[in-house]
Short mmCIF file of C-alpha atoms and ligand atoms in Angstrom, two decimals:
data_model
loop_
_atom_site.label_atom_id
_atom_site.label_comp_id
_atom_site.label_asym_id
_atom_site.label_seq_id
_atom_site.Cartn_x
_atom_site.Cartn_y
_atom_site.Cartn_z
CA UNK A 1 -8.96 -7.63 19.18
CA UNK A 2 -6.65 -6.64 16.55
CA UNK A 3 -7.23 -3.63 14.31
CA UNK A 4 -5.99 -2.47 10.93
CA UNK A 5 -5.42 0.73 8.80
CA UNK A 6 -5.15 0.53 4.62
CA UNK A 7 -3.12 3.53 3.40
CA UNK A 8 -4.30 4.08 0.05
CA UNK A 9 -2.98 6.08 -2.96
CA UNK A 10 -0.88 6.23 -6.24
CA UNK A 11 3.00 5.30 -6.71
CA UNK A 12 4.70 7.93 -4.93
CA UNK A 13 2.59 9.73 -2.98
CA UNK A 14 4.66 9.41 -0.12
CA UNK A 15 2.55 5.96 1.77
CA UNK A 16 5.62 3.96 2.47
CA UNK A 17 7.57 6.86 4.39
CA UNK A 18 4.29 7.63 6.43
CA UNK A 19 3.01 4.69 7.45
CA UNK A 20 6.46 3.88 8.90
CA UNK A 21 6.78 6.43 10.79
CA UNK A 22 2.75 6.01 12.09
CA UNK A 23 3.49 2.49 12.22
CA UNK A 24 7.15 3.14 14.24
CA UNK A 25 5.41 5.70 16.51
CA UNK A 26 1.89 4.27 17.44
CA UNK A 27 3.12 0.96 17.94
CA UNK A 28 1.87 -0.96 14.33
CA UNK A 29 3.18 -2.81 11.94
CA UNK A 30 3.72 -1.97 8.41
CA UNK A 31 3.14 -4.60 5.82
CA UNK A 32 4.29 -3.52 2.43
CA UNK A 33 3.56 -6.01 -0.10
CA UNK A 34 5.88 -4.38 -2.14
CA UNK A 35 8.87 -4.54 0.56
CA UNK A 36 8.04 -8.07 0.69
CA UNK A 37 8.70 -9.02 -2.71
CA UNK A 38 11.94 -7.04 -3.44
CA UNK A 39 13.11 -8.57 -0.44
CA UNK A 40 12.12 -12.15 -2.19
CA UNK A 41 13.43 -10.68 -5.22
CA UNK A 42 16.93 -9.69 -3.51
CA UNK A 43 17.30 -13.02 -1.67
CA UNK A 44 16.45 -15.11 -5.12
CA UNK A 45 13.80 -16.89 -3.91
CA UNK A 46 11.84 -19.14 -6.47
CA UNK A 47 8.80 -16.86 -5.77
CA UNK A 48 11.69 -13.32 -6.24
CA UNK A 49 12.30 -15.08 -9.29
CA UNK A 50 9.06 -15.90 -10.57
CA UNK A 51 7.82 -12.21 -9.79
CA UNK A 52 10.61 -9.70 -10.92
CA UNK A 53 9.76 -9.80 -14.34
CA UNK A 54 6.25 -8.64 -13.07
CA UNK A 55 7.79 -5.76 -11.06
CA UNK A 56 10.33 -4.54 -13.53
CA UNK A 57 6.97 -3.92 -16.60
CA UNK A 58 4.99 -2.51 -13.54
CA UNK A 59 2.27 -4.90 -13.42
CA UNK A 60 0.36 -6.54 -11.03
CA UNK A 61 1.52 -9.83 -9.26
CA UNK A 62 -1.32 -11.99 -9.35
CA UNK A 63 -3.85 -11.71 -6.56
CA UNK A 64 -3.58 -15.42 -5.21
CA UNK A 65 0.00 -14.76 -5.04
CA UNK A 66 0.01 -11.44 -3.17
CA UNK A 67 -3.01 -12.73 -0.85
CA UNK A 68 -1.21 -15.80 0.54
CA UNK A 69 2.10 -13.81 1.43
CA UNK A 70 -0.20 -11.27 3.39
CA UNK A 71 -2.28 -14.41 5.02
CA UNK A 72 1.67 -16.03 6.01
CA UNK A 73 2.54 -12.72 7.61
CA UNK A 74 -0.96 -11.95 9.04
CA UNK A 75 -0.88 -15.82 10.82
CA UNK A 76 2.56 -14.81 12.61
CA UNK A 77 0.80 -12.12 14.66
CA UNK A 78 -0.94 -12.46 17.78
CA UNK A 79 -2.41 -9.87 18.31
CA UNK A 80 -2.29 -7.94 14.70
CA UNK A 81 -2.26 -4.27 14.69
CA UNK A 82 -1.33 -3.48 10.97
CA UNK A 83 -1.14 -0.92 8.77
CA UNK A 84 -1.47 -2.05 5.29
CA UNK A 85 0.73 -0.08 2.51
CA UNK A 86 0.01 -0.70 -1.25
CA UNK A 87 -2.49 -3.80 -0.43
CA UNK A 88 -5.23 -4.40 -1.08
CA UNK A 89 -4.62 -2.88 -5.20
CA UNK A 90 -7.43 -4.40 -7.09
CA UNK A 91 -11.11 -5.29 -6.41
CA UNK A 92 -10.36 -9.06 -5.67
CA UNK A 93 -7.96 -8.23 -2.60
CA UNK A 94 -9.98 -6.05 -1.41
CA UNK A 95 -13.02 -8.10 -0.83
CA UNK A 96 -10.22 -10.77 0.13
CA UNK A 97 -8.88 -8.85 2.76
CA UNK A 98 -12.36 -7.97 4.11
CA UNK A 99 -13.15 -11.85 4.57
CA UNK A 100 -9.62 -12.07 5.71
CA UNK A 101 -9.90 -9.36 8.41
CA UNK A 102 -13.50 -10.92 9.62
CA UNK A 103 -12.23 -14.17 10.00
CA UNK A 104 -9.13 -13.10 12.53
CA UNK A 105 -11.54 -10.23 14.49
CA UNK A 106 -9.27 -7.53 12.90
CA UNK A 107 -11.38 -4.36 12.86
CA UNK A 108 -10.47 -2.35 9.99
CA UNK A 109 -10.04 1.57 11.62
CA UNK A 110 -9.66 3.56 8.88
CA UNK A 111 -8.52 3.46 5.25
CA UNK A 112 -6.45 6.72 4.36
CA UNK A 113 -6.18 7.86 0.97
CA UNK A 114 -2.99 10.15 -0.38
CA UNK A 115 -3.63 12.05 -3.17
CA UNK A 116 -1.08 13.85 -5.32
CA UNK A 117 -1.44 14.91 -8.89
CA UNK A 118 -0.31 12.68 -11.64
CA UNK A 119 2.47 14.97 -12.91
CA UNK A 120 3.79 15.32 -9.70
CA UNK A 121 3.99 12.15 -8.80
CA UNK A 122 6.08 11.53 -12.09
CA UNK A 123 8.60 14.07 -11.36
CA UNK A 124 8.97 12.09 -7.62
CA UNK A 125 9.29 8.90 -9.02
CA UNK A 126 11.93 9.90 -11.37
CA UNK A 127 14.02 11.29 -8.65
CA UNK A 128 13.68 8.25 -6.19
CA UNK A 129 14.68 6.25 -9.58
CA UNK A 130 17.77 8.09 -9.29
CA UNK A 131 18.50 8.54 -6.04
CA UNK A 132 17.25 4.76 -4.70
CA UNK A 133 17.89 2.75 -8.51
CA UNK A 134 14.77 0.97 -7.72
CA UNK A 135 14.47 -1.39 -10.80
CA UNK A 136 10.70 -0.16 -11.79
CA UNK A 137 11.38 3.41 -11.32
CA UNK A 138 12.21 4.42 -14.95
CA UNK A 139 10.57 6.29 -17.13
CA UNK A 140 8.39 3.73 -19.19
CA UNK A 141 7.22 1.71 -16.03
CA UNK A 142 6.46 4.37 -13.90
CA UNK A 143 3.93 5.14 -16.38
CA UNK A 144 2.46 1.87 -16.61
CA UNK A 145 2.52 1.35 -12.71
CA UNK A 146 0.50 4.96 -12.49
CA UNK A 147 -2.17 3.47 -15.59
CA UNK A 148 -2.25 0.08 -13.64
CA UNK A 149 -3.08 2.35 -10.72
CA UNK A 150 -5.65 4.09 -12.01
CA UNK A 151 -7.56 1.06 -13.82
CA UNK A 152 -7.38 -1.32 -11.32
CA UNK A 153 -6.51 0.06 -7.43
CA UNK A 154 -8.35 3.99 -8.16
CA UNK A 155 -11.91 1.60 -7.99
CA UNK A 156 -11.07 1.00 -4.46
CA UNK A 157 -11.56 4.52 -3.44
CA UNK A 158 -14.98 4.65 -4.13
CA UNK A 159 -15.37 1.02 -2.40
CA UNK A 160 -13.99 2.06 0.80
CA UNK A 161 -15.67 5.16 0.72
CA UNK A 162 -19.11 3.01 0.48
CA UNK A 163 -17.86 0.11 2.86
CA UNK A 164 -15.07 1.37 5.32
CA UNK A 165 -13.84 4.50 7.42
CA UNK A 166 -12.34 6.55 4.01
CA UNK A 167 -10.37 9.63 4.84
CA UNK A 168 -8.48 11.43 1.82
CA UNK A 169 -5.71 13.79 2.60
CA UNK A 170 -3.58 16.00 0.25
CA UNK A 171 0.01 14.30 -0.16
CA UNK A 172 1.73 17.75 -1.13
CA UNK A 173 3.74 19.50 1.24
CA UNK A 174 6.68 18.43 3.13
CA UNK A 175 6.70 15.47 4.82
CA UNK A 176 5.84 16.87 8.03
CA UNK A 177 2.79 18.58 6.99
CA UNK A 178 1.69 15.22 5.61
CA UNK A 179 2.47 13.95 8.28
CA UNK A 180 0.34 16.01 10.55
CA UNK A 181 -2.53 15.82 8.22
CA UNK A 182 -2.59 11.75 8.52
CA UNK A 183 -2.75 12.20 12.30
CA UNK A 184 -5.62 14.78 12.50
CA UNK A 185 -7.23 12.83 9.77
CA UNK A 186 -7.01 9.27 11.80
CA UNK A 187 -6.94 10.78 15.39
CA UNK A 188 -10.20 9.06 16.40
CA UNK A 189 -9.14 5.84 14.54
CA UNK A 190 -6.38 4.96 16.36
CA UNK A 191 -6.17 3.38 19.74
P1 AMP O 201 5.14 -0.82 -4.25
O1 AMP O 201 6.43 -0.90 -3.53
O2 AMP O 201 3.95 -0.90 -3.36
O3 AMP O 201 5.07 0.34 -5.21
O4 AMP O 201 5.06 -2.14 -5.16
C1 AMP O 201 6.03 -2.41 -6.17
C2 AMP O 201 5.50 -3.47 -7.13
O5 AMP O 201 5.22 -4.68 -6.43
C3 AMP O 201 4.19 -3.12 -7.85
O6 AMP O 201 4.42 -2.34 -9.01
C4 AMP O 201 3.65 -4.50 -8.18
O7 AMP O 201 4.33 -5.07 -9.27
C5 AMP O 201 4.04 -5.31 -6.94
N1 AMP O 201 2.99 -5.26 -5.89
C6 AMP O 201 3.13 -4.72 -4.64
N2 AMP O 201 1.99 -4.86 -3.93
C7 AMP O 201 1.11 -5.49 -4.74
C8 AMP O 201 -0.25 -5.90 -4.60
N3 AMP O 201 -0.93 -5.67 -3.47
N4 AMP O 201 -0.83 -6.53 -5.65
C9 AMP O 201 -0.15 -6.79 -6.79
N5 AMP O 201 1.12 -6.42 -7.00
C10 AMP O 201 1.76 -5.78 -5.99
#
């Protein structure tokens, strides 16, 4: 049976560097739906193409979009063990990925929420913008992505906390102690 983790929380809290190295070290893959479209974006693809526009404001991609890249990538496993990083964002995936996850006999472990104040979170996606030149990482969109964030993925916390295995832990620190806090927080979670 195949099992899955959702790492949860607001741009730049740190999920994509930690669920790497969880994924890298406890034998998981990490599906970024975010990795996936810059890397449609950098090859030019007609679906990079039709979705840049979308990344660079700091919107949304639509959900039908987003759902049938994770379904493609999903299929291509055998036995999945995943660890999903910024999907599912909005109500829709969620309950998606649910049905998704039911259908394969993927057992959803744990859903792990980072949290890390707002202005924080500014000040570290300001510095990535300059040290990385991510597109979306200036000024204007970073504030839209973390208002997108908190209208439409902040919801999910309270749904996983009702439906799934919801653990918060505090993002600040370095990335050690965050580190250590995601593995005492999941410890029974993971096989
Ligand atoms: P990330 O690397 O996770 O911060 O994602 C970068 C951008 O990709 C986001 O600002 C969205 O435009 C888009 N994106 C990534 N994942 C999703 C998703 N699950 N649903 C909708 N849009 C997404």
């Amino acid at each position: 049976m195949g099992e899955a983790v959702i790492f949860l929380g607001p741009p730049g809290a740190g999920k994509g560097t930690q669920a790497k190295r969880l994924a890298a070290e406890r034998g998981y893959r990490q599906l970024s739906t975010g990795d996936i479209l810059r890397s449609h974006i950098a090859r030019g693809t007609e679906l990079g193409q039709k979705v840049k526009p979308i990344l660079d404001r700091g919107d949304l991609v639509p959900d039908e979009l987003i759902l049938e890249l994770v379904k493609e990538e999903i299929a291509a496993m055998p036995t999945p063990r995943i660890i999903f990083d910024g999907f599912p964002r909005t109500h829709a995936q969620a309950e998606a990925l649910d049905r998704l996850l039911e259908e394969l006999g993927v057992e959803l472990r744990g859903v792990l929420l980072v949290d890390v104040p707002r202005e924080e979170l500014i000040q570290r996606l300001l510095g990535r913008a300059q040290a990385e030149g991510r597109s979306d990482d200036n000024e204007e969109t970073i504030r839209k992505r973390l208002a997108v964030y908190a209208e439409k993925t902040q919801p999910l916390v309270d749904y996983y906390a009702r439906t799934g295995n919801l653990k918060a832990i505090d993002g600040l620190g370095s990335m050690d102690e965050v580190y250590s806090r995601i593995q005492s927080a999941l410890n029974h979670d993971l096989h």
